[in-house]
Short mmCIF file of C-alpha atoms in Angstrom, two decimals:
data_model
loop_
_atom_site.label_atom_id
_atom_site.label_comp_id
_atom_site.label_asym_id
_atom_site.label_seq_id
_atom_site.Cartn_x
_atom_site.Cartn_y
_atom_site.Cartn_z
CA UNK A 133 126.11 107.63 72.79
CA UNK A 134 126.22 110.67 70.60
CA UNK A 135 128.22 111.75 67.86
CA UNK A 136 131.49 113.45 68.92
CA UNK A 137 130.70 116.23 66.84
CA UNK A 138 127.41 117.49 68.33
CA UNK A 139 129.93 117.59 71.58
CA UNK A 140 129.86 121.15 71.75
CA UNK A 141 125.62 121.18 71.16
CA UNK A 142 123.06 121.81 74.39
CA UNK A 143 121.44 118.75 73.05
CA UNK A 144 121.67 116.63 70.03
CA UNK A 145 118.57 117.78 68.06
CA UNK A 146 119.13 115.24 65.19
CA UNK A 147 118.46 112.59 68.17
CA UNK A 148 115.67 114.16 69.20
CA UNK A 149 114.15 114.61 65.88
CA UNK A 150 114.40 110.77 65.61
CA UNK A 151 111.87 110.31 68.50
CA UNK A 152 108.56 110.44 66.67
CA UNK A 153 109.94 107.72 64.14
CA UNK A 154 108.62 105.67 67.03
CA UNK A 155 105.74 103.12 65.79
CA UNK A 156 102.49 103.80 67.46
CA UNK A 157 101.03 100.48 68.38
CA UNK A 158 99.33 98.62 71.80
CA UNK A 159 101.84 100.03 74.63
CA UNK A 160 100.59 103.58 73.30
CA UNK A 161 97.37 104.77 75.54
CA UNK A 162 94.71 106.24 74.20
CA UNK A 163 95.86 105.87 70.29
CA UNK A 164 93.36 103.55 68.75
CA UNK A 165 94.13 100.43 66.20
CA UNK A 166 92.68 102.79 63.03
CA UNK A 167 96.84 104.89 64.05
CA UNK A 168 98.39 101.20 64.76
CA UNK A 169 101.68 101.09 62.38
CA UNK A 170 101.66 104.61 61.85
CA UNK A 171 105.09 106.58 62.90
CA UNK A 172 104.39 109.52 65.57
CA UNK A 173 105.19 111.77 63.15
CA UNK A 174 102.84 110.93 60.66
CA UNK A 175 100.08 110.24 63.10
CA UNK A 176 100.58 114.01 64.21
CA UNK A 177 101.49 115.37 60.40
CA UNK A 178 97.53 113.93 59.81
CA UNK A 179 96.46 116.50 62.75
CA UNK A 180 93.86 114.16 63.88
CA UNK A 181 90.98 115.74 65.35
CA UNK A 182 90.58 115.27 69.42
CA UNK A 183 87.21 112.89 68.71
CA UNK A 184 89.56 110.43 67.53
CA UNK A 185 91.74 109.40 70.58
CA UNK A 186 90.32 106.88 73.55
CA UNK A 187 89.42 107.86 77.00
CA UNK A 188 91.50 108.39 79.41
CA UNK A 189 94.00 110.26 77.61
CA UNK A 190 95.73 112.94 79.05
CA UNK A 191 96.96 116.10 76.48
CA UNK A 192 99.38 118.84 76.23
CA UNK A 193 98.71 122.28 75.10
CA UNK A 194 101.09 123.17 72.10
CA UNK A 195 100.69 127.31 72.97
CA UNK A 196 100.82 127.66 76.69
CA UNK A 197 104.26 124.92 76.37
CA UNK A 198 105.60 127.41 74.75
CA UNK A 199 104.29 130.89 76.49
CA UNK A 200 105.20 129.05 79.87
CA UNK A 201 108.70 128.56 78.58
CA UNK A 202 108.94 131.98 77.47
CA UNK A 203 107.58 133.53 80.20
CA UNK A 204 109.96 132.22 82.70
CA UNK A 205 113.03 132.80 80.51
CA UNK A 206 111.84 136.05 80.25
CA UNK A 207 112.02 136.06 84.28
CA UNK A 208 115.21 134.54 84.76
CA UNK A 209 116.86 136.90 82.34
CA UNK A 210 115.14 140.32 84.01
CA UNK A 211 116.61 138.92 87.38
CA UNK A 212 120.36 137.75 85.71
CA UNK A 213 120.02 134.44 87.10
CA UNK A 214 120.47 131.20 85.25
CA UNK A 215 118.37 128.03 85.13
CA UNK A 216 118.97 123.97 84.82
CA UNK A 217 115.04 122.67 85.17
CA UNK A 218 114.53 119.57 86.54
CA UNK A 219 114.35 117.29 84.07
CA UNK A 220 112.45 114.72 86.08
CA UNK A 221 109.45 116.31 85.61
CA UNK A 222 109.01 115.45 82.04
CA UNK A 223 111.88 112.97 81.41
CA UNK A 224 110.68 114.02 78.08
CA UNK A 225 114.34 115.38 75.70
CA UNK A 226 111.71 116.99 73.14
CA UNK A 227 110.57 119.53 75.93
CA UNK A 228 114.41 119.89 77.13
CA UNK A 229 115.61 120.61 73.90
CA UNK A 230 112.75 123.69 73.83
CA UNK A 231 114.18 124.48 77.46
CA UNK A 232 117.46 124.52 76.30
CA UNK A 233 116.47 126.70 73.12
CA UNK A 234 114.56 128.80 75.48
CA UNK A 235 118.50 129.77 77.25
CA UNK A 236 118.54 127.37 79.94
CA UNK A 237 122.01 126.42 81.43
CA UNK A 238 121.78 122.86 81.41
CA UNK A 239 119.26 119.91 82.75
CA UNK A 240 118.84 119.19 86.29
CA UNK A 241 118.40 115.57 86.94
CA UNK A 242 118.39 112.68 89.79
CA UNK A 243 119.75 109.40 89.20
CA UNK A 244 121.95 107.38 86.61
CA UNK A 245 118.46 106.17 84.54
CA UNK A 246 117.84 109.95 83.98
CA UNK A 247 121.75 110.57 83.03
CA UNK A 248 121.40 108.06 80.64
CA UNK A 249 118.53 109.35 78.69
CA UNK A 250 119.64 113.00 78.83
CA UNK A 251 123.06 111.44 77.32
CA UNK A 252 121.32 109.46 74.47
CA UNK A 253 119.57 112.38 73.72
CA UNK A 254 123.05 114.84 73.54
CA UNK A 255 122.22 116.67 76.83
CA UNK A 256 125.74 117.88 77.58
CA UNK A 257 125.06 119.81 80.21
CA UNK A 258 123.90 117.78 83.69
CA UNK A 259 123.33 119.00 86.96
CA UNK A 260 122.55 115.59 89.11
CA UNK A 261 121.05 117.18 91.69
CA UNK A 262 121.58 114.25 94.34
CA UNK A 263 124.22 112.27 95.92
CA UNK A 264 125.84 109.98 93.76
CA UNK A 265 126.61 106.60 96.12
CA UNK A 266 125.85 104.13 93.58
CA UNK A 267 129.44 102.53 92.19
CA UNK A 268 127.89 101.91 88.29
CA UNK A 269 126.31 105.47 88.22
CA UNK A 270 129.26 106.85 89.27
CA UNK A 271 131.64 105.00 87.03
CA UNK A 272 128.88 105.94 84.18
CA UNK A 273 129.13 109.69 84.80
CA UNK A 274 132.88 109.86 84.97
CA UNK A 275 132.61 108.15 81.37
CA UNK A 276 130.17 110.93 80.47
CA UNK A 277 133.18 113.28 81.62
CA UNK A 278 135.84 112.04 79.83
CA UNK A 279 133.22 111.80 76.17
CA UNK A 280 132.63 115.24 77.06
CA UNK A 281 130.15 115.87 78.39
CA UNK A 282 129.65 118.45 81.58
CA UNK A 283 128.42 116.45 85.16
CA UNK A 284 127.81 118.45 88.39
CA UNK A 285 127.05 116.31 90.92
CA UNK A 286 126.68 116.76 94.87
CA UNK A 287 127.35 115.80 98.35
CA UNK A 288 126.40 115.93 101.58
CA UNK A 289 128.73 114.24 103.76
CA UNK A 290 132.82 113.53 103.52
CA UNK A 291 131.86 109.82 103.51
CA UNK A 292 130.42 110.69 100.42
CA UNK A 293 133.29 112.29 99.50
CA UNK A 294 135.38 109.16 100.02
CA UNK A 295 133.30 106.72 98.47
CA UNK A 296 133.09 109.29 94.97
CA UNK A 297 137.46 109.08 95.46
CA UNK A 298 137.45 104.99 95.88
CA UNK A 299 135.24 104.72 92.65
CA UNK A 300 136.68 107.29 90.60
CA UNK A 301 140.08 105.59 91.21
CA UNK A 302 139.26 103.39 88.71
CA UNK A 303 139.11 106.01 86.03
CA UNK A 304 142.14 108.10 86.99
CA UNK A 305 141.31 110.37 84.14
CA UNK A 306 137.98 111.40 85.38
CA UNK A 307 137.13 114.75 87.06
CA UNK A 308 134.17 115.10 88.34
CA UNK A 309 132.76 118.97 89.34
CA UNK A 310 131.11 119.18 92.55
CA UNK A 311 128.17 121.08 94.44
CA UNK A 312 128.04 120.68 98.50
CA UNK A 313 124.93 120.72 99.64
CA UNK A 314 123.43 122.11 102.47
CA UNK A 315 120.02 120.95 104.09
CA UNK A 316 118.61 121.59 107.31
CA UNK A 317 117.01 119.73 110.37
CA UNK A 318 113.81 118.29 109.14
CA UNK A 319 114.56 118.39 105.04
CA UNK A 320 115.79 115.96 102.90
CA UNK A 321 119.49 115.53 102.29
CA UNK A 322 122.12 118.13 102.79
CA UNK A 323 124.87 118.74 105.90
CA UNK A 324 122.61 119.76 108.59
CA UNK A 325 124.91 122.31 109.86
CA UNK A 326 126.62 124.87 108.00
CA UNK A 327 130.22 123.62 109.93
CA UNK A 328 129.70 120.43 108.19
CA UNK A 329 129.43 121.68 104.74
CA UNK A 330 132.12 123.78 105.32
CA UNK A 331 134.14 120.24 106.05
CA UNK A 332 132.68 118.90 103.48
CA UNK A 333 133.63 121.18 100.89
CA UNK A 334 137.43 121.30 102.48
CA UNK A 335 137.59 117.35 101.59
CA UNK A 336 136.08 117.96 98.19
CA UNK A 337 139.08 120.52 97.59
CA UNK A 338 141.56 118.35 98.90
CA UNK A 339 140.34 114.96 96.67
CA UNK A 340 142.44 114.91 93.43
CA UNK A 341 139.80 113.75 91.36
CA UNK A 342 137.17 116.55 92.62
CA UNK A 343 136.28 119.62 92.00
CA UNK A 344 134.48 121.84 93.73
CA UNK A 345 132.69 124.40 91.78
CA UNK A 346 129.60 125.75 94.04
CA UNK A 347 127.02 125.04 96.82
CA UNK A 348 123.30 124.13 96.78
CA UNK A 349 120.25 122.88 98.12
CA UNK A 350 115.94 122.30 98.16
CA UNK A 351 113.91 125.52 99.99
CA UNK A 352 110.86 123.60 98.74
CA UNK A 353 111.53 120.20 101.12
CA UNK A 354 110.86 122.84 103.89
CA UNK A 355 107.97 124.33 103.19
CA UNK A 356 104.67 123.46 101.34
CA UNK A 357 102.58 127.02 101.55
CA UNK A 358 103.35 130.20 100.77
CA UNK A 359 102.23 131.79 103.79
CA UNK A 360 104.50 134.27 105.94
CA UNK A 361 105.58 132.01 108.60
CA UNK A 362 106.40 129.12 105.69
CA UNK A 363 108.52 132.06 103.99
CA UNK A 364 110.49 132.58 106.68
CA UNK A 365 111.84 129.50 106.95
CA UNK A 366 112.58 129.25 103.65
CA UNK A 367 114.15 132.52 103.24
CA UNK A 368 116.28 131.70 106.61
CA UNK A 369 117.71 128.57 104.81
CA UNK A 370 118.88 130.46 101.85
CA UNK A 371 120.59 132.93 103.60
CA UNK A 372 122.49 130.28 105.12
CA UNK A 373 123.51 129.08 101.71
CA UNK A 374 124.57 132.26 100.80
CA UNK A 375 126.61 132.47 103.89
CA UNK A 376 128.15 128.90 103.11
CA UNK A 377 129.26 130.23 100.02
CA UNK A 378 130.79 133.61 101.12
CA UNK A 379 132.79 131.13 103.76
CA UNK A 380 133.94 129.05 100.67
CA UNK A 381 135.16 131.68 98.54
CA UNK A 382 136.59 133.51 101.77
CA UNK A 383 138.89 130.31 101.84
CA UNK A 384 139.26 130.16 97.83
CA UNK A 385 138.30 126.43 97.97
CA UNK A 386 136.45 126.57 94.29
CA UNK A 387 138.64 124.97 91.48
CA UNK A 388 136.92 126.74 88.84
CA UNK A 389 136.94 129.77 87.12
CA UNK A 390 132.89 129.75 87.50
CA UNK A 391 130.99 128.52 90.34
CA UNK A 392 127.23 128.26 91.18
CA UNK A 393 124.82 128.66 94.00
CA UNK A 394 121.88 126.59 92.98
CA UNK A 395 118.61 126.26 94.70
CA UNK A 396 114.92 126.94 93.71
CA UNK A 397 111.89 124.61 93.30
CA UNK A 398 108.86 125.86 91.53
CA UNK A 399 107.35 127.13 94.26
CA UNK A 400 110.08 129.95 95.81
CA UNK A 401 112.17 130.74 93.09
CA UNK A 402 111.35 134.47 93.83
CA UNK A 403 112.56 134.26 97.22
CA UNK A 404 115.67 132.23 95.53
CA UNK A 405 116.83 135.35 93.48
CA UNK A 406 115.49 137.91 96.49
CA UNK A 407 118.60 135.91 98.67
CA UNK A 408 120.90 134.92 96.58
CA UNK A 409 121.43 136.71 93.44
CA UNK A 410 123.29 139.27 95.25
CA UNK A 411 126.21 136.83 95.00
CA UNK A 412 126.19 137.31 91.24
CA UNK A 413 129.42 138.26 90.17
CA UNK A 414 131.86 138.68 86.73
CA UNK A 415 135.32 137.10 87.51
CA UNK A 416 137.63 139.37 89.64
CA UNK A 417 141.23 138.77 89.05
CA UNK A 418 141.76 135.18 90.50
CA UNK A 419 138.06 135.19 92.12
CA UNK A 420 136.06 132.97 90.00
CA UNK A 421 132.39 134.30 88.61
CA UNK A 422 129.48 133.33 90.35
CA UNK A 423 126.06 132.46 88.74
CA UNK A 424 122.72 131.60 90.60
CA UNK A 425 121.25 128.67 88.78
CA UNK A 426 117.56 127.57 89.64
CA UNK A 427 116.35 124.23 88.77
CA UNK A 428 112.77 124.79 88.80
CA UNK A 429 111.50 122.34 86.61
CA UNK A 430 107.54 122.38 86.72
CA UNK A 431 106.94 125.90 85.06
CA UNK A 432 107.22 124.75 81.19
CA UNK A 433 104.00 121.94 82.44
CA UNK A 434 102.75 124.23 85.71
CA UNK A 435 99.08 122.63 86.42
CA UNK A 436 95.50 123.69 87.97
CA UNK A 437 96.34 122.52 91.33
CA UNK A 438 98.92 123.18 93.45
CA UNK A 439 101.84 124.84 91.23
CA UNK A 440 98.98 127.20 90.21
CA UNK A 441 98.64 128.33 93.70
CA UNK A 442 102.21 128.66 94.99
CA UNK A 443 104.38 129.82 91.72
CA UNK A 444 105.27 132.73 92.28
CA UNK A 445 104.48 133.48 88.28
CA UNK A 446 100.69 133.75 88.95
CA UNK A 447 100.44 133.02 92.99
CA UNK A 448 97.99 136.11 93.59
CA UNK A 449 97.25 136.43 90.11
CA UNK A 450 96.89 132.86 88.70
CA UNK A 451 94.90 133.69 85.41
CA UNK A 452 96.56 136.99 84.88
CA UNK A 453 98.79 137.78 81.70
CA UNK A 454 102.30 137.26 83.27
CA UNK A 455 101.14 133.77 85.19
CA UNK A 456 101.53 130.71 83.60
CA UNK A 457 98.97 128.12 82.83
CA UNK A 458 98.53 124.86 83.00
CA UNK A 459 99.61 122.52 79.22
CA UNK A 460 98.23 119.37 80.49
CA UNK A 461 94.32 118.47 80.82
CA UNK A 462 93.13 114.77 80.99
CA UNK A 463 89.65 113.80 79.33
CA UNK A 464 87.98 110.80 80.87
CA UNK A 465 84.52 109.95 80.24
CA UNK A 466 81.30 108.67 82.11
CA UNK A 467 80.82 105.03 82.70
CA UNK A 468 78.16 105.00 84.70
CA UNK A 469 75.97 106.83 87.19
CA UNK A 470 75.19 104.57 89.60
CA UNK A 471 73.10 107.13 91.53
CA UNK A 472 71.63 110.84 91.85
CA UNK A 473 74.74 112.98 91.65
CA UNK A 474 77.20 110.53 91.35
CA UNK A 475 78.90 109.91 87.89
CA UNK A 476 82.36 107.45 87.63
CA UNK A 477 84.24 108.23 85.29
CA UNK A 478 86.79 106.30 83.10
CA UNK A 479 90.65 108.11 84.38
CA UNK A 480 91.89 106.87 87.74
CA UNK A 481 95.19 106.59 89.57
CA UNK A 482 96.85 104.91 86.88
CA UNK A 483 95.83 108.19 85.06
CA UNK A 484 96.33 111.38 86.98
CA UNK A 485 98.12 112.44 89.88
CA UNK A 486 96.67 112.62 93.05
CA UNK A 487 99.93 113.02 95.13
CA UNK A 488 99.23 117.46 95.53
CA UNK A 489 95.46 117.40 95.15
CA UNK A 490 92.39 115.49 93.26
CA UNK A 491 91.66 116.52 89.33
CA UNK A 492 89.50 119.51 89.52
CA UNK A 493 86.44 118.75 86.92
CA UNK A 494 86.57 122.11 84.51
CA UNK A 495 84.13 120.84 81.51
CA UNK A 496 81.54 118.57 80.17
CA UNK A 497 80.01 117.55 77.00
CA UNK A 498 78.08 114.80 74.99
CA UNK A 499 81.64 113.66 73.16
CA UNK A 500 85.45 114.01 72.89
CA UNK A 501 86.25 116.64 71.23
CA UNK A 502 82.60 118.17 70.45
CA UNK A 503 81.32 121.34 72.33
CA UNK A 504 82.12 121.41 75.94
CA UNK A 505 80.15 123.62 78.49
CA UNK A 506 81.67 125.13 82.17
CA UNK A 507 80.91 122.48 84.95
CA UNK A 508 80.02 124.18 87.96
CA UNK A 509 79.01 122.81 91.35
CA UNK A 510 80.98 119.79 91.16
CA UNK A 511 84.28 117.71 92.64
CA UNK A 512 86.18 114.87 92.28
CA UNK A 513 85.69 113.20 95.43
CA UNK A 514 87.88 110.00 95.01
CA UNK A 515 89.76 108.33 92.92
CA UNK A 516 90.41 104.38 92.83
CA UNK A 517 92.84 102.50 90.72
CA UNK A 518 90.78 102.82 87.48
CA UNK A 519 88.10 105.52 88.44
CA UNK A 520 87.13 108.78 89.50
CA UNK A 521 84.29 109.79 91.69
CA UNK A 522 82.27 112.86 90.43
CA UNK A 523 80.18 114.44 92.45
CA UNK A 524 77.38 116.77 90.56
CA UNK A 525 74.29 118.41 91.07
CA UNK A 526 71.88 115.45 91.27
CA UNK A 527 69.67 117.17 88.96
CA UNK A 528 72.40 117.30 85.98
CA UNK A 529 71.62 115.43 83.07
CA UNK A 530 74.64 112.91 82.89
CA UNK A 531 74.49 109.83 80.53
CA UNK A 532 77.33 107.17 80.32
CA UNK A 533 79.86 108.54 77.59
CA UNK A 534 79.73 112.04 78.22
CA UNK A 535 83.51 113.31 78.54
CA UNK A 536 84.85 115.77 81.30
CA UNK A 537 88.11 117.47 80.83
CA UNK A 538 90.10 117.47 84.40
CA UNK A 539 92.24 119.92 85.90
CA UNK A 540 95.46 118.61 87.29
CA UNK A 541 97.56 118.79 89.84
CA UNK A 542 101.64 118.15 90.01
CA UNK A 543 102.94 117.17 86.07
CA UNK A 544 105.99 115.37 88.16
CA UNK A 545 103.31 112.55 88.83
CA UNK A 546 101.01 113.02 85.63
CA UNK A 547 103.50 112.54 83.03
CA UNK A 548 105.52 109.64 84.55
CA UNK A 549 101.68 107.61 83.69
CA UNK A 550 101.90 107.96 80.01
CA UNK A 551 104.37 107.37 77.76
CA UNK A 552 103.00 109.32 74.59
CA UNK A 553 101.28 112.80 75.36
CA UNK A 554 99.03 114.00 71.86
CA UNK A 555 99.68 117.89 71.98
CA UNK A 556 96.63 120.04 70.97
CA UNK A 557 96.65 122.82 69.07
CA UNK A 558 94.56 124.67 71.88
CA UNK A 559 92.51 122.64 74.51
CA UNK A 560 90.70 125.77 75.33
CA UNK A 561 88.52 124.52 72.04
CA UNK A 562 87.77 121.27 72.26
CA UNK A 563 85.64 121.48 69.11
CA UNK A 564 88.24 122.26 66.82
CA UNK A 565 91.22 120.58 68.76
CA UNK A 566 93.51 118.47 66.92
CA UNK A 567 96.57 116.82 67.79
CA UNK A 568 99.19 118.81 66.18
CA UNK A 569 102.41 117.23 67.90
CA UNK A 570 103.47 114.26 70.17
CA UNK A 571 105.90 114.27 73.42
CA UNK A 572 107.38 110.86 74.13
CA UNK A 573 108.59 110.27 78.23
CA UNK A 574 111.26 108.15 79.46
CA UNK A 575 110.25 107.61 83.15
#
């Protein structure tokens, strides 16, 4: 646990700074023997060159990190909204703590593993963005409460309601703040009815031990495109959370002198603040204030697959200057080419995500980190276990140990495959790339 006096801290940076004092050694991919018994730090303080990591490794990109964090705080503070990004994207505190330093509220996350990281790290702001049945994680978060720290946690149902009031009966102390949650026929979780919630959130008011301080929910389990028919729905759902919460206030059922409305993916956070942010408010006499808190969490990562085509920071302009752009690129390298336009390469499953799309092959060359030309005319047409299938022009001149950087889609599944990420100084220039950082994940 942290120090009681970095209570009052969005996240303890002394804990964070201790991360690279982590020995680099076998469980590390792609860091060869020659970096074996080195510390992170020093193994980034040496700014190896690219050349010198192993295939498969996937990389981070030190500037667009930062100009994708920027950019969206910039975003959230144009439309006065707030933001708690899902921390389960990264489970990485060294990118939260630049989130955090970027303005955001708090962390977003989804189960007691991820509470317990963001607490050894200082995160003393948490959003669990889930329903909290388990009796240990909820006995651990009221704990987090009483050392100080801030837990929002939801519900869907007044069993759930119940079962939070048996378990936090053992810690009589413990006040735990509360988000109902609305879904809708076909989603995920969430009172299917707006009635329900409204039940819900009257139960919530009533338990001693609760408070409720706002409503929520996911517009992205309903919808995967961005089309017009797939923005109606989503827009229709957030109006109804906006209703839900007019209903709540009506009937002065928050216990706190702020409250939230929370909602927003990374794929309709626009339509999030179109809805909702008209709700915004200063506190009004014995009306509490109201914020709009998104918990988009893919933006600071973003990718070349399917966030780059649905974000709405770059959806009809994806390589224009307000869009962001992808920070993570994995290099894998030819094995063999067992036929005419066929090469395998060295990254599979175990690599890169494949959950929102196949790698998209960008560039080629004779070596890691040496020049790197455009690779046109070809696809990744599978990809097993330990391999990926790349389909060229049969009349390319491929020969085993010639290294393709790959375009990714969905960090959520990237990063939860590798537990140290080298950051590059610019991937853009694979020549002159050298490792100038290191990100540590706690999947």
């Amino acid at each position: 646990m942290t120090d009681s006096s970095y209570a009052t801290e969005p996240i303890d940076l002394r804990r964070v700074d201790e991360i690279p004092d982590e020995v680099l050694g076998w469980r590390h991919q792609a860091v060869p023997r020659a970096f074996h018994g080195l510390t992170a730090r020093e193994f980034a303080d040496a700014q190896p060159e690219l050349e010198r990591l192993q295939t498969p490794v996937l990389t981070l990109d030190a500037g667009r990190l930062q100009a994708n964090g920027e950019r969206f705080a910039a975003w959230c503070s144009r439309h006065g909204v707030d933001w708690a990004p899902h921390g389960k994207t990264t489970m990485a505190p060294q990118l939260w703590a630049q989130q955090l330093a970027d303005g955001a509220w708090g962390i977003t996350l989804a189960n007691a593993h991820q509470l317990r990281v963001a607490r050894q790290h200082g995160v003393r702001r948490v959003m669990i963005a889930n329903v909290l049945t388990d009796p240990a994680a909820i006995g651990e978060a009221a704990q987090d409460v009483l050392d100080g720290a801030e837990i929002v946690s939801w519900v869907d149902s007044e069993r759930a309601v119940a079962r939070l009031e048996a378990v936090l009966a053992e810690a009589p102390e413990a006040v735990l703040d509360i988000v109902v949650e609305l879904g809708a026929p076909g989603g995920r979780t969430g009172a299917r009815t707006n009635a329900e919630a409204v039940a819900i959130a009257r139960a919530v008011a009533a338990a001693p031990q609760l408070r409720l301080v706002g409503v929520g929910g996911y517009e992205g389990a309903l919808a995967h495109t961005s089309d017009a028919a797939a923005l109606e729905v989503v827009r229709d759902y957030l109006e109804r959370i906006g209703t839900l919460h007019a209903q709540l206030d009506a009937e002065r059922l928050y216990a706190a002198a702020e409250v939230m409305i929370t909602a927003g993916g990374s794929a309709f956070f626009d339509d999030v603040v179109d809805v909702l942010a008209a709700h915004v408010r200063e506190a009004e006499g014995s009306r509490p204030a109201v914020r709009v808190v998104l918990r988009s969490g893919a933006y600071i990562i973003h990718d070349d697959g399917f966030c780059r085509g649905i974000s709405p920071l770059g959806r009809t302009d994806p390589d224009g200057p307000g869009a962001l752009r992808s920070a993570m690129h994995c290099w894998a390298r030819v094995i063999s080419q067992p036929e005419p336009g066929l090469a395998i390469l060295d990254a599979g499953k175990r690599d890169v995500p494949v959950d929102e799309g196949l790698p998209v092959p960008q560039l080629i060359g004779p070596r890691l980190g040496g020049p790197m030309q455009e690779l046109h005319d070809a696809a990744i047409t599978a990809v097993n276990d330990q391999h990926c299938f790349l389909a060229v022009d049969p009349e390319l001149d491929i020969d085993p140990g010639d290294v393709v950087r790959l375009g990714l889609s969905h960090p959520c599944t990237a990063l939860d495959k590798w537990q140290l990420l080298p950051v590059l100084d610019d991937a853009d220039s694979p020549q002159d790339a050298r490792v100038v950082s290191t990100v540590r994940t706690y999947f």
